[in-house]
PDB file of C-alpha atoms in Angstrom:
ATOM      1  CA  MET A  67     -77.138 -55.713   8.080  1.00  0.00           C
ATOM      2  CA  ILE A  68     -74.642 -53.742  10.230  1.00  0.00           C
ATOM      3  CA  ASP A  69     -77.055 -53.810  13.098  1.00  0.00           C
ATOM      4  CA  ALA A  70     -77.330 -57.571  12.898  1.00  0.00           C
ATOM      5  CA  ILE A  71     -73.484 -57.999  12.949  1.00  0.00           C
ATOM      6  CA  ILE A  72     -73.114 -55.748  15.901  1.00  0.00           C
ATOM      7  CA  LYS A  73     -75.949 -57.571  17.761  1.00  0.00           C
ATOM      8  CA  ASP A  74     -74.312 -60.966  17.009  1.00  0.00           C
ATOM      9  CA  GLN A  75     -70.946 -59.790  18.350  1.00  0.00           C
ATOM     10  CA  HIS A  76     -72.467 -58.318  21.408  1.00  0.00           C
ATOM     11  CA  THR A  77     -73.961 -61.661  22.367  1.00  0.00           C
ATOM     12  CA  SER A  78     -71.046 -63.744  21.145  1.00  0.00           C
ATOM     13  CA  THR A  79     -69.265 -65.893  23.697  1.00  0.00           C
ATOM     14  CA  SER A  80     -65.981 -65.754  21.816  1.00  0.00           C
ATOM     15  CA  PHE A  81     -63.324 -63.302  22.892  1.00  0.00           C
ATOM     16  CA  ILE A  82     -59.724 -62.340  22.317  1.00  0.00           C
ATOM     17  CA  THR A  83     -57.267 -63.977  24.726  1.00  0.00           C
ATOM     18  CA  PHE A  84     -54.514 -61.703  25.888  1.00  0.00           C
ATOM     19  CA  LEU A  85     -51.256 -63.302  27.066  1.00  0.00           C
ATOM     20  CA  PRO A  86     -49.263 -60.658  29.045  1.00  0.00           C
ATOM     21  CA  HIS A  87     -46.444 -63.003  29.865  1.00  0.00           C
ATOM     22  CA  ASN A  88     -45.069 -62.534  26.397  1.00  0.00           C
ATOM     23  CA  LEU A  89     -44.616 -58.753  26.793  1.00  0.00           C
ATOM     24  CA  GLN A  90     -41.408 -59.176  28.846  1.00  0.00           C
ATOM     25  CA  HIS A  91     -39.707 -60.171  25.610  1.00  0.00           C
ATOM     26  CA  GLN A  92     -40.864 -57.088  23.691  1.00  0.00           C
ATOM     27  CA  SER A  93     -38.797 -53.875  23.552  1.00  0.00           C
ATOM     28  CA  ILE A  94     -40.804 -50.731  23.389  1.00  0.00           C
ATOM     29  CA  LEU A  95     -38.748 -47.641  22.814  1.00  0.00           C
ATOM     30  CA  PRO A  96     -40.758 -44.424  22.989  1.00  0.00           C
ATOM     31  CA  LYS A  97     -39.536 -41.651  20.651  1.00  0.00           C
ATOM     32  CA  TRP A  98     -40.371 -37.948  20.028  1.00  0.00           C
ATOM     33  CA  ASN A  99     -39.264 -36.386  16.839  1.00  0.00           C
ATOM     34  CA  ASP A 100     -36.905 -39.444  16.348  1.00  0.00           C
ATOM     35  CA  ILE A 101     -35.290 -38.794  19.711  1.00  0.00           C
ATOM     36  CA  LEU A 102     -35.288 -41.780  22.195  1.00  0.00           C
ATOM     37  CA  ILE A 103     -37.102 -40.710  25.355  1.00  0.00           C
ATOM     38  CA  ASP A 104     -35.531 -42.234  28.527  1.00  0.00           C
ATOM     39  CA  THR A 105     -37.515 -40.311  31.140  1.00  0.00           C
ATOM     40  CA  HIS A 106     -40.807 -40.968  32.736  1.00  0.00           C
ATOM     41  CA  LEU A 107     -43.459 -40.655  29.923  1.00  0.00           C
ATOM     42  CA  GLN A 108     -46.001 -38.776  31.868  1.00  0.00           C
ATOM     43  CA  LYS A 109     -43.373 -36.183  32.975  1.00  0.00           C
ATOM     44  CA  PHE A 110     -42.208 -35.924  29.325  1.00  0.00           C
ATOM     45  CA  LEU A 111     -45.717 -35.228  28.188  1.00  0.00           C
ATOM     46  CA  THR A 112     -45.975 -32.449  30.752  1.00  0.00           C
ATOM     47  CA  GLN A 113     -42.794 -30.964  29.505  1.00  0.00           C
ATOM     48  CA  ILE A 114     -44.116 -30.992  25.910  1.00  0.00           C
ATOM     49  CA  SER A 115     -47.221 -29.152  27.078  1.00  0.00           C
ATOM     50  CA  ASN A 116     -45.212 -26.709  29.155  1.00  0.00           C
ATOM     51  CA  CYS A 117     -42.900 -26.033  26.193  1.00  0.00           C
ATOM     52  CA  LYS A 118     -45.717 -25.372  23.782  1.00  0.00           C
ATOM     53  CA  ASN A 119     -47.341 -23.017  26.343  1.00  0.00           C
ATOM     54  CA  PHE A 120     -44.034 -21.155  26.884  1.00  0.00           C
ATOM     55  CA  GLU A 121     -43.585 -20.712  23.094  1.00  0.00           C
ATOM     56  CA  SER A 122     -47.043 -19.399  22.711  1.00  0.00           C
ATOM     57  CA  PHE A 123     -46.408 -16.920  25.532  1.00  0.00           C
ATOM     58  CA  ILE A 124     -42.936 -15.822  24.530  1.00  0.00           C
ATOM     59  CA  ASN A 125     -43.876 -15.492  20.765  1.00  0.00           C
ATOM     60  CA  LEU A 126     -46.529 -12.859  21.627  1.00  0.00           C
ATOM     61  CA  HIS A 127     -45.698  -9.478  20.014  1.00  0.00           C
ATOM     62  CA  ARG A 128     -45.715  -7.729  23.373  1.00  0.00           C
ATOM     63  CA  ASN A 129     -43.095 -10.250  24.551  1.00  0.00           C
ATOM     64  CA  SER A 130     -40.582  -9.618  21.750  1.00  0.00           C
ATOM     65  CA  LYS A 131     -38.374  -7.887  24.277  1.00  0.00           C
ATOM     66  CA  TYR A 132     -38.241 -10.984  26.376  1.00  0.00           C
ATOM     67  CA  ARG A 133     -37.262 -13.131  23.399  1.00  0.00           C
ATOM     68  CA  THR A 134     -34.289 -10.879  22.977  1.00  0.00           C
ATOM     69  CA  HIS A 135     -33.413 -11.204  26.679  1.00  0.00           C
ATOM     70  CA  ILE A 136     -34.654 -14.764  27.134  1.00  0.00           C
ATOM     71  CA  SER A 137     -31.315 -15.989  28.563  1.00  0.00           C
ATOM     72  CA  ASP A 138     -31.209 -12.907  30.956  1.00  0.00           C
ATOM     73  CA  ILE A 139     -34.414 -14.033  32.777  1.00  0.00           C
ATOM     74  CA  ASN A 140     -34.827 -16.657  35.400  1.00  0.00           C
ATOM     75  CA  TRP A 141     -38.077 -18.133  34.046  1.00  0.00           C
ATOM     76  CA  GLU A 142     -38.406 -20.801  36.678  1.00  0.00           C
ATOM     77  CA  ALA A 143     -38.444 -18.144  39.430  1.00  0.00           C
ATOM     78  CA  THR A 144     -40.653 -15.869  37.331  1.00  0.00           C
ATOM     79  CA  PHE A 145     -43.367 -18.572  36.881  1.00  0.00           C
ATOM     80  CA  GLN A 146     -43.124 -19.591  40.569  1.00  0.00           C
ATOM     81  CA  TYR A 147     -43.752 -15.997  41.684  1.00  0.00           C
ATOM     82  CA  PHE A 148     -47.292 -16.065  40.463  1.00  0.00           C
ATOM     83  CA  ASP A 149     -48.082 -18.904  42.844  1.00  0.00           C
ATOM     84  CA  SER A 150     -45.992 -17.503  45.643  1.00  0.00           C
ATOM     85  CA  ASP A 151     -48.819 -16.297  47.872  1.00  0.00           C
ATOM     86  CA  SER A 152     -50.956 -19.463  47.467  1.00  0.00           C
ATOM     87  CA  GLU A 153     -51.088 -21.420  50.756  1.00  0.00           C
ATOM     88  CA  SER A 154     -51.766 -24.715  49.114  1.00  0.00           C
ATOM     89  CA  LYS A 155     -52.585 -26.091  45.557  1.00  0.00           C
ATOM     90  CA  LEU A 156     -55.138 -28.386  47.279  1.00  0.00           C
ATOM     91  CA  ILE A 157     -57.198 -25.428  48.632  1.00  0.00           C
ATOM     92  CA  THR A 158     -59.000 -22.738  46.619  1.00  0.00           C
ATOM     93  CA  ASN A 159     -58.245 -19.418  48.154  1.00  0.00           C
ATOM     94  CA  PHE A 160     -60.273 -16.704  46.311  1.00  0.00           C
ATOM     95  CA  SER A 161     -58.263 -13.769  47.507  1.00  0.00           C
ATOM     96  CA  SER A 162     -54.856 -15.438  46.294  1.00  0.00           C
ATOM     97  CA  SER A 163     -56.663 -16.592  43.057  1.00  0.00           C
ATOM     98  CA  TYR A 164     -57.720 -13.029  42.417  1.00  0.00           C
ATOM     99  CA  ARG A 165     -54.184 -11.723  43.105  1.00  0.00           C
ATOM    100  CA  LYS A 166     -52.723 -14.277  40.702  1.00  0.00           C
ATOM    101  CA  SER A 167     -55.240 -13.389  38.052  1.00  0.00           C
ATOM    102  CA  HIS A 168     -54.441  -9.716  38.451  1.00  0.00           C
ATOM    103  CA  LYS A 169     -50.690 -10.291  38.394  1.00  0.00           C
ATOM    104  CA  ILE A 170     -50.993 -12.226  35.075  1.00  0.00           C
ATOM    105  CA  LYS A 171     -52.960  -9.255  33.654  1.00  0.00           C
ATOM    106  CA  ILE A 172     -50.054  -7.040  34.548  1.00  0.00           C
ATOM    107  CA  LEU A 173     -47.659  -9.514  33.044  1.00  0.00           C
ATOM    108  CA  ILE A 174     -49.490  -9.681  29.718  1.00  0.00           C
ATOM    109  CA  GLU A 175     -50.146  -5.913  29.721  1.00  0.00           C
ATOM    110  CA  GLU A 176     -53.990  -6.472  29.957  1.00  0.00           C
ATOM    111  CA  LEU A 177     -54.884  -3.949  32.644  1.00  0.00           C
ATOM    112  CA  PRO A 178     -58.099  -2.007  31.683  1.00  0.00           C
ATOM    113  CA  THR A 179     -56.358   1.138  30.525  1.00  0.00           C
ATOM    114  CA  ILE A 180     -58.376   3.528  28.325  1.00  0.00           C
ATOM    115  CA  GLU A 181     -56.799   2.212  25.168  1.00  0.00           C
ATOM    116  CA  HIS A 182     -57.603  -1.371  26.244  1.00  0.00           C
ATOM    117  CA  MET A 183     -61.174  -0.374  27.024  1.00  0.00           C
ATOM    118  CA  LYS A 184     -61.542   1.204  23.612  1.00  0.00           C
ATOM    119  CA  LYS A 185     -61.227  -2.202  22.088  1.00  0.00           C
ATOM    120  CA  ALA A 186     -64.152  -3.510  24.039  1.00  0.00           C
ATOM    121  CA  CYS A 187     -66.249  -0.369  24.316  1.00  0.00           C
ATOM    122  CA  PRO A 188     -65.367   1.907  21.464  1.00  0.00           C
ATOM    123  CA  ASP A 189     -68.803   3.719  21.657  1.00  0.00           C
ATOM    124  CA  LEU A 190     -68.135   4.690  25.280  1.00  0.00           C
ATOM    125  CA  PHE A 191     -64.446   5.563  25.281  1.00  0.00           C
ATOM    126  CA  ASN A 192     -63.614   6.515  21.681  1.00  0.00           C
ATOM    127  CA  ASN A 193     -62.398  10.070  22.552  1.00  0.00           C
ATOM    128  CA  TRP A 194     -61.010   9.335  26.002  1.00  0.00           C
ATOM    129  CA  PHE A 195     -57.437   9.866  27.049  1.00  0.00           C
ATOM    130  CA  CYS A 196     -55.393   9.383  30.292  1.00  0.00           C
ATOM    131  CA  PRO A 197     -57.560  10.271  33.160  1.00  0.00           C
ATOM    132  CA  LEU A 198     -54.565  11.561  35.121  1.00  0.00           C
ATOM    133  CA  CYS A 199     -52.484  13.829  32.863  1.00  0.00           C
ATOM    134  CA  SER A 200     -54.954  14.904  30.234  1.00  0.00           C
ATOM    135  CA  ASN A 201     -56.871  18.095  30.802  1.00  0.00           C
ATOM    136  CA  ASN A 202     -60.075  16.436  29.742  1.00  0.00           C
ATOM    137  CA  ILE A 203     -61.247  13.494  27.764  1.00  0.00           C
ATOM    138  CA  LEU A 204     -61.594  15.453  24.483  1.00  0.00           C
ATOM    139  CA  ASN A 205     -58.797  15.368  21.996  1.00  0.00           C
ATOM    140  CA  ASN A 206     -56.365  18.200  22.420  1.00  0.00           C
ATOM    141  CA  ASN A 207     -52.623  18.878  22.192  1.00  0.00           C
ATOM    142  CA  ASN A 208     -52.153  17.941  25.884  1.00  0.00           C
ATOM    143  CA  SER A 209     -54.055  14.662  25.727  1.00  0.00           C
ATOM    144  CA  GLN A 210     -52.094  11.402  26.061  1.00  0.00           C
ATOM    145  CA  LYS A 211     -53.260   7.898  25.093  1.00  0.00           C
ATOM    146  CA  GLU A 212     -53.320   5.765  28.157  1.00  0.00           C
ATOM    147  CA  THR A 213     -51.517   2.535  27.117  1.00  0.00           C
ATOM    148  CA  PHE A 214     -49.953   0.075  29.532  1.00  0.00           C
ATOM    149  CA  SER A 215     -46.611   1.841  28.913  1.00  0.00           C
ATOM    150  CA  HIS A 216     -48.119   5.197  29.691  1.00  0.00           C
ATOM    151  CA  ILE A 217     -49.002   4.189  33.222  1.00  0.00           C
ATOM    152  CA  PHE A 218     -45.266   4.192  33.938  1.00  0.00           C
ATOM    153  CA  HIS A 219     -44.497   7.379  32.086  1.00  0.00           C
ATOM    154  CA  CYS A 220     -47.469   9.437  32.998  1.00  0.00           C
ATOM    155  CA  PRO A 221     -46.234  12.758  34.544  1.00  0.00           C
ATOM    156  CA  TYR A 222     -48.955  12.438  37.164  1.00  0.00           C
ATOM    157  CA  ASN A 223     -47.223   9.168  38.291  1.00  0.00           C
ATOM    158  CA  SER A 224     -43.622  10.097  38.192  1.00  0.00           C
ATOM    159  CA  ARG A 225     -43.289  11.177  41.730  1.00  0.00           C
ATOM    160  CA  LYS A 226     -45.178   8.002  42.847  1.00  0.00           C
ATOM    161  CA  PHE A 227     -42.792   5.748  40.952  1.00  0.00           C
ATOM    162  CA  PHE A 228     -39.775   7.563  42.340  1.00  0.00           C
ATOM    163  CA  ILE A 229     -41.083   6.767  45.863  1.00  0.00           C
ATOM    164  CA  LEU A 230     -42.111   3.326  44.921  1.00  0.00           C
ATOM    165  CA  ILE A 231     -38.690   2.391  43.601  1.00  0.00           C
ATOM    166  CA  ASN A 232     -36.873   3.831  46.564  1.00  0.00           C
ATOM    167  CA  ASN A 233     -39.212   2.076  48.927  1.00  0.00           C
ATOM    168  CA  ASN A 234     -38.552  -1.251  47.366  1.00  0.00           C
ATOM    169  CA  LYS A 235     -34.724  -0.635  47.218  1.00  0.00           C
ATOM    170  CA  LYS A 236     -34.971  -0.221  51.062  1.00  0.00           C
ATOM    171  CA  PHE A 237     -37.232  -3.270  51.371  1.00  0.00           C
ATOM    172  CA  LEU A 238     -34.772  -5.476  49.431  1.00  0.00           C
ATOM    173  CA  LEU A 239     -31.892  -4.460  51.684  1.00  0.00           C
ATOM    174  CA  GLN A 240     -34.073  -4.975  54.689  1.00  0.00           C
ATOM    175  CA  LEU A 241     -34.934  -8.443  53.541  1.00  0.00           C
ATOM    176  CA  LEU A 242     -31.263  -9.424  53.133  1.00  0.00           C
ATOM    177  CA  LEU A 243     -30.395  -7.875  56.559  1.00  0.00           C
ATOM    178  CA  GLN A 244     -33.159  -9.801  58.185  1.00  0.00           C
ATOM    179  CA  TYR A 245     -31.398 -12.962  56.913  1.00  0.00           C
ATOM    180  CA  ASP A 246     -27.985 -11.875  58.195  1.00  0.00           C
ATOM    181  CA  LYS A 247     -27.352  -8.590  59.927  1.00  0.00           C
ATOM    182  CA  SER A 248     -23.588  -8.994  59.383  1.00  0.00           C
ATOM    183  CA  PHE A 249     -24.046  -8.144  55.692  1.00  0.00           C
ATOM    184  CA  SER A 250     -22.438  -4.898  54.825  1.00  0.00           C
ATOM    185  CA  LEU A 251     -25.284  -3.404  52.627  1.00  0.00           C
ATOM    186  CA  SER A 252     -26.292   0.051  51.639  1.00  0.00           C
ATOM    187  CA  PHE A 253     -27.953   1.738  48.610  1.00  0.00           C
ATOM    188  CA  SER A 254     -24.587   1.698  46.817  1.00  0.00           C
ATOM    189  CA  SER A 255     -24.777  -2.082  47.080  1.00  0.00           C
ATOM    190  CA  LEU A 256     -27.476  -1.931  44.538  1.00  0.00           C
ATOM    191  CA  ASN A 257     -25.446  -0.105  41.983  1.00  0.00           C
ATOM    192  CA  SER A 258     -24.864  -3.240  39.975  1.00  0.00           C
ATOM    193  CA  LEU A 259     -28.640  -3.379  39.469  1.00  0.00           C
ATOM    194  CA  SER A 260     -29.016   0.274  38.514  1.00  0.00           C
ATOM    195  CA  PHE A 261     -30.722  -0.525  35.213  1.00  0.00           C
ATOM    196  CA  LEU A 262     -33.493  -2.374  37.188  1.00  0.00           C
ATOM    197  CA  TRP A 263     -34.522   0.856  38.995  1.00  0.00           C
ATOM    198  CA  SER A 264     -35.038   2.710  35.770  1.00  0.00           C
ATOM    199  CA  LEU A 265     -38.343   3.287  33.841  1.00  0.00           C
ATOM    200  CA  SER A 266     -36.780   4.765  30.715  1.00  0.00           C
ATOM    201  CA  SER A 267     -35.490   2.040  28.514  1.00  0.00           C
ATOM    202  CA  ASN A 268     -37.613  -0.210  26.243  1.00  0.00           C
ATOM    203  CA  TYR A 269     -34.548  -2.321  25.309  1.00  0.00           C
ATOM    204  CA  THR A 270     -33.210  -3.580  28.674  1.00  0.00           C
ATOM    205  CA  LEU A 271     -34.865  -5.153  31.614  1.00  0.00           C
ATOM    206  CA  ASN A 272     -36.031  -2.413  34.064  1.00  0.00           C
ATOM    207  CA  PHE A 273     -38.412  -1.700  36.890  1.00  0.00           C
ATOM    208  CA  ILE A 274     -41.520  -1.995  34.617  1.00  0.00           C
ATOM    209  CA  ASP A 275     -40.430  -5.660  34.118  1.00  0.00           C
ATOM    210  CA  LEU A 276     -40.261  -6.171  37.855  1.00  0.00           C
ATOM    211  CA  VAL A 277     -43.742  -4.818  38.330  1.00  0.00           C
ATOM    212  CA  LYS A 278     -44.802  -7.301  35.659  1.00  0.00           C
ATOM    213  CA  GLY A 279     -43.210 -10.145  37.680  1.00  0.00           C
ATOM    214  CA  ILE A 280     -40.170 -10.865  35.451  1.00  0.00           C
ATOM    215  CA  VAL A 281     -37.170 -12.080  37.416  1.00  0.00           C
ATOM    216  CA  PRO A 282     -33.879 -11.067  35.866  1.00  0.00           C
ATOM    217  CA  LYS A 283     -30.992 -13.514  36.435  1.00  0.00           C
ATOM    218  CA  VAL A 284     -28.842 -10.762  37.631  1.00  0.00           C
ATOM    219  CA  LEU A 285     -31.281 -10.010  40.536  1.00  0.00           C
ATOM    220  CA  PHE A 286     -31.512 -13.678  41.385  1.00  0.00           C
ATOM    221  CA  ASP A 287     -27.805 -14.043  41.394  1.00  0.00           C
ATOM    222  CA  PHE A 288     -27.309 -10.859  43.411  1.00  0.00           C
ATOM    223  CA  ILE A 289     -29.519 -12.270  46.219  1.00  0.00           C
ATOM    224  CA  PHE A 290     -28.074 -15.634  45.941  1.00  0.00           C
ATOM    225  CA  SER A 291     -24.509 -14.211  46.328  1.00  0.00           C
ATOM    226  CA  PHE A 292     -25.424 -13.258  49.929  1.00  0.00           C
ATOM    227  CA  VAL A 293     -27.605 -16.096  51.185  1.00  0.00           C
ATOM    228  CA  LYS A 294     -26.010 -19.029  49.245  1.00  0.00           C
ATOM    229  CA  ASN A 295     -29.240 -20.952  49.354  1.00  0.00           C
ATOM    230  CA  ASN A 296     -31.674 -21.354  46.492  1.00  0.00           C
ATOM    231  CA  SER A 297     -34.901 -21.664  48.521  1.00  0.00           C
ATOM    232  CA  ILE A 298     -34.089 -18.704  50.717  1.00  0.00           C
ATOM    233  CA  THR A 299     -33.254 -16.684  47.532  1.00  0.00           C
ATOM    234  CA  LEU A 300     -36.666 -17.518  46.217  1.00  0.00           C
ATOM    235  CA  ASP A 301     -38.303 -16.649  49.469  1.00  0.00           C
ATOM    236  CA  ILE A 302     -36.649 -13.140  49.533  1.00  0.00           C
ATOM    237  CA  LEU A 303     -37.515 -12.659  45.868  1.00  0.00           C
ATOM    238  CA  PHE A 304     -41.150 -13.486  46.296  1.00  0.00           C
ATOM    239  CA  GLN A 305     -41.430 -11.104  49.399  1.00  0.00           C
ATOM    240  CA  PHE A 306     -39.850  -8.431  47.291  1.00  0.00           C
ATOM    241  CA  TYR A 307     -41.983  -8.958  44.262  1.00  0.00           C
ATOM    242  CA  ASN A 308     -45.159  -9.205  46.235  1.00  0.00           C
ATOM    243  CA  ASN A 309     -44.313  -5.838  47.918  1.00  0.00           C
ATOM    244  CA  ILE A 310     -43.708  -4.254  44.584  1.00  0.00           C
ATOM    245  CA  TYR A 311     -47.206  -5.522  43.453  1.00  0.00           C
ATOM    246  CA  LYS A 312     -48.837  -4.368  46.687  1.00  0.00           C
ATOM    247  CA  GLU A 313     -47.314  -0.825  46.467  1.00  0.00           C
ATOM    248  CA  PHE A 314     -48.029  -0.535  42.740  1.00  0.00           C
ATOM    249  CA  MET A 315     -51.652  -1.285  43.425  1.00  0.00           C
ATOM    250  CA  GLU A 316     -51.868   1.094  46.483  1.00  0.00           C
ATOM    251  CA  PHE A 317     -49.893   3.971  45.091  1.00  0.00           C
ATOM    252  CA  VAL A 318     -50.559   3.838  41.351  1.00  0.00           C
ATOM    253  CA  TRP A 319     -53.280   1.669  39.965  1.00  0.00           C
ATOM    254  CA  ILE A 320     -56.114   1.882  42.561  1.00  0.00           C
ATOM    255  CA  PRO A 321     -55.918   5.799  42.749  1.00  0.00           C
ATOM    256  CA  ARG A 322     -56.083   5.879  39.003  1.00  0.00           C
ATOM    257  CA  CYS A 323     -59.061   3.653  38.930  1.00  0.00           C
ATOM    258  CA  GLU A 324     -60.869   5.800  41.510  1.00  0.00           C
ATOM    259  CA  ILE A 325     -60.253   8.908  39.384  1.00  0.00           C
ATOM    260  CA  GLN A 326     -61.449   6.989  36.231  1.00  0.00           C
ATOM    261  CA  LEU A 327     -64.663   5.864  37.914  1.00  0.00           C
ATOM    262  CA  VAL A 328     -65.510   9.503  38.914  1.00  0.00           C
ATOM    263  CA  LEU A 329     -65.044  10.559  35.317  1.00  0.00           C
ATOM    264  CA  GLU A 330     -67.151   7.690  34.060  1.00  0.00           C
ATOM    265  CA  ARG A 331     -70.041   8.511  36.424  1.00  0.00           C
ATOM    266  CA  SER A 332     -69.862  12.150  35.364  1.00  0.00           C
ATOM    267  CA  HIS A 333     -70.514  10.993  31.826  1.00  0.00           C
ATOM    268  CA  ASN A 334     -73.240   8.600  32.931  1.00  0.00           C
ATOM    269  CA  ILE A 335     -71.231   5.522  32.142  1.00  0.00           C
ATOM    270  CA  HIS A 336     -72.058   2.645  34.476  1.00  0.00           C
ATOM    271  CA  ARG A 337     -70.592  -0.836  35.097  1.00  0.00           C
ATOM    272  CA  LYS A 338     -73.366  -2.643  33.227  1.00  0.00           C
ATOM    273  CA  GLN A 339     -72.784  -0.685  30.093  1.00  0.00           C
ATOM    274  CA  LYS A 340     -69.178  -1.758  29.889  1.00  0.00           C
ATOM    275  CA  PHE A 341     -70.084  -5.438  29.935  1.00  0.00           C
ATOM    276  CA  ILE A 342     -72.676  -5.236  27.090  1.00  0.00           C
ATOM    277  CA  ARG A 343     -71.361  -7.449  24.219  1.00  0.00           C
ATOM    278  CA  ARG A 344     -70.511  -5.331  21.212  1.00  0.00           C
ATOM    279  CA  ASN A 345     -69.386  -5.923  17.703  1.00  0.00           C
ATOM    280  CA  SER A 346     -66.391  -3.633  17.542  1.00  0.00           C
ATOM    281  CA  SER A 347     -65.286  -2.143  14.256  1.00  0.00           C
ATOM    282  CA  ASN A 348     -61.885  -1.288  15.792  1.00  0.00           C
ATOM    283  CA  PRO A 349     -59.028  -3.626  14.931  1.00  0.00           C
ATOM    284  CA  ARG A 350     -57.682  -5.328  18.042  1.00  0.00           C
ATOM    285  CA  SER A 351     -54.072  -4.362  18.603  1.00  0.00           C
ATOM    286  CA  ASN A 352     -51.674  -7.098  19.641  1.00  0.00           C
ATOM    287  CA  SER A 353     -49.780  -5.007  22.100  1.00  0.00           C
ATOM    288  CA  SER A 354     -49.012  -1.651  23.483  1.00  0.00           C
ATOM    289  CA  SER A 355     -45.437  -2.465  23.367  1.00  0.00           C
ATOM    290  CA  SER A 356     -43.101   0.051  21.847  1.00  0.00           C
ATOM    291  CA  TYR A 357     -40.440  -2.461  21.359  1.00  0.00           C
ATOM    292  CA  ASN A 358     -39.368  -3.090  17.741  1.00  0.00           C
ATOM    293  CA  SER A 359     -39.823  -6.857  17.259  1.00  0.00           C
ATOM    294  CA  SER A 360     -39.208  -6.973  13.490  1.00  0.00           C
ATOM    295  CA  ASN A 361     -35.751  -8.662  13.902  1.00  0.00           C
ATOM    296  CA  VAL A 362     -36.577 -10.815  16.977  1.00  0.00           C
ATOM    297  CA  PRO A 363     -36.882 -14.509  15.868  1.00  0.00           C
ATOM    298  CA  LEU A 364     -39.702 -16.555  17.199  1.00  0.00           C
ATOM    299  CA  LEU A 365     -39.310 -19.782  19.148  1.00  0.00           C
ATOM    300  CA  LEU A 366     -40.826 -22.635  17.147  1.00  0.00           C
ATOM    301  CA  ASP A 367     -41.206 -26.437  16.927  1.00  0.00           C
ATOM    302  CA  GLN A 368     -40.098 -27.053  20.579  1.00  0.00           C
ATOM    303  CA  ASN A 369     -36.435 -26.696  19.662  1.00  0.00           C
ATOM    304  CA  SER A 370     -35.709 -25.714  23.259  1.00  0.00           C
ATOM    305  CA  LEU A 371     -37.175 -29.053  24.489  1.00  0.00           C
ATOM    306  CA  ARG A 372     -35.077 -30.893  21.874  1.00  0.00           C
ATOM    307  CA  ASN A 373     -31.976 -29.256  23.196  1.00  0.00           C
ATOM    308  CA  SER A 374     -32.933 -29.907  26.739  1.00  0.00           C
ATOM    309  CA  ILE A 375     -33.179 -33.673  25.897  1.00  0.00           C
ATOM    310  CA  TYR A 376     -29.673 -33.545  24.434  1.00  0.00           C
ATOM    311  CA  PHE A 377     -27.959 -31.434  27.133  1.00  0.00           C
ATOM    312  CA  GLY A 378     -30.246 -31.836  30.172  1.00  0.00           C
ATOM    313  CA  GLY A 379     -31.638 -29.052  32.166  1.00  0.00           C
ATOM    314  CA  ILE A 380     -34.903 -27.081  31.880  1.00  0.00           C
ATOM    315  CA  PHE A 381     -36.170 -26.444  28.358  1.00  0.00           C
ATOM    316  CA  TRP A 382     -36.532 -22.715  28.537  1.00  0.00           C
ATOM    317  CA  ILE A 383     -32.842 -22.399  29.323  1.00  0.00           C
ATOM    318  CA  PHE A 384     -32.314 -23.420  25.590  1.00  0.00           C
ATOM    319  CA  GLY A 385     -34.832 -20.922  24.240  1.00  0.00           C
ATOM    320  CA  THR A 386     -32.147 -18.717  22.636  1.00  0.00           C
ATOM    321  CA  GLY A 387     -32.379 -20.285  19.205  1.00  0.00           C
ATOM    322  CA  LEU A 388     -29.608 -22.850  19.782  1.00  0.00           C
ATOM    323  CA  THR A 389     -30.120 -25.813  17.240  1.00  0.00           C
ATOM    324  CA  ILE A 390     -28.577 -29.126  16.769  1.00  0.00           C
ATOM    325  CA  SER A 391     -27.193 -29.841  13.243  1.00  0.00           C
TER     326      SER A 391
END
């Protein structure tokens, strides 16, 4: 019966006549959550998608610190940094794609530390600890778990980070002086940013966040106060951040990985073994973050986008919990 009806309609010569000239008298008012949308719809749909993605990112347990400091971070510059060494969006460059992927791993604290590898390969690394500061891989009083945070606080790396921080202080000053040699700049000029050169605090933005690619507003404003130009400020920032990434890799992460590989080979652990799919009985931790997130509210229901519609501007500017009654 149904097949016969479909067949008849398929061969039917009758069709619906559409008269578009009547549409000019029809008012179509697009709305989102009962709010009238007066911008280009395609652009607005992109904003909705970006807002949802941003909320998913910022609501991660490991990012609870950034929810607290959400208004202290220049999110636009932060996200632009991850594409800063791409020559063109129209060309696939494998080296820049790899760097971007690796930078994102640092941002989301997914570097393959020992604690991270235990989640995927508990049978191989169950009793392993930091390959740098522990006397051996067996559990003893001197053994330290290698979390993402431990990379920055490992005694073996303390001297390296001291040098890395000073190198990048100098590099930032050099970038500003290259723009204008008349600037009166010295190390003391960076005193207002002293907390950014620290590794000690879990509660304020610091050098660990710079390594992760987070751009504090105070740093953006500091550079802008000299160059008075947004695009030049971004260019200096991206050079500065890419240098931090480069030196972190050269001085800290790559040497650590080389030592780890030697230890793995000495215990007959090879690359293929680490990629064998396992059914891990270990619960997967949400984060290595030591920041207490119990009192940090989540961003929900695209409220920041709603406030952006009311007040204008970029939606993540309004991610501080502001609501409209």
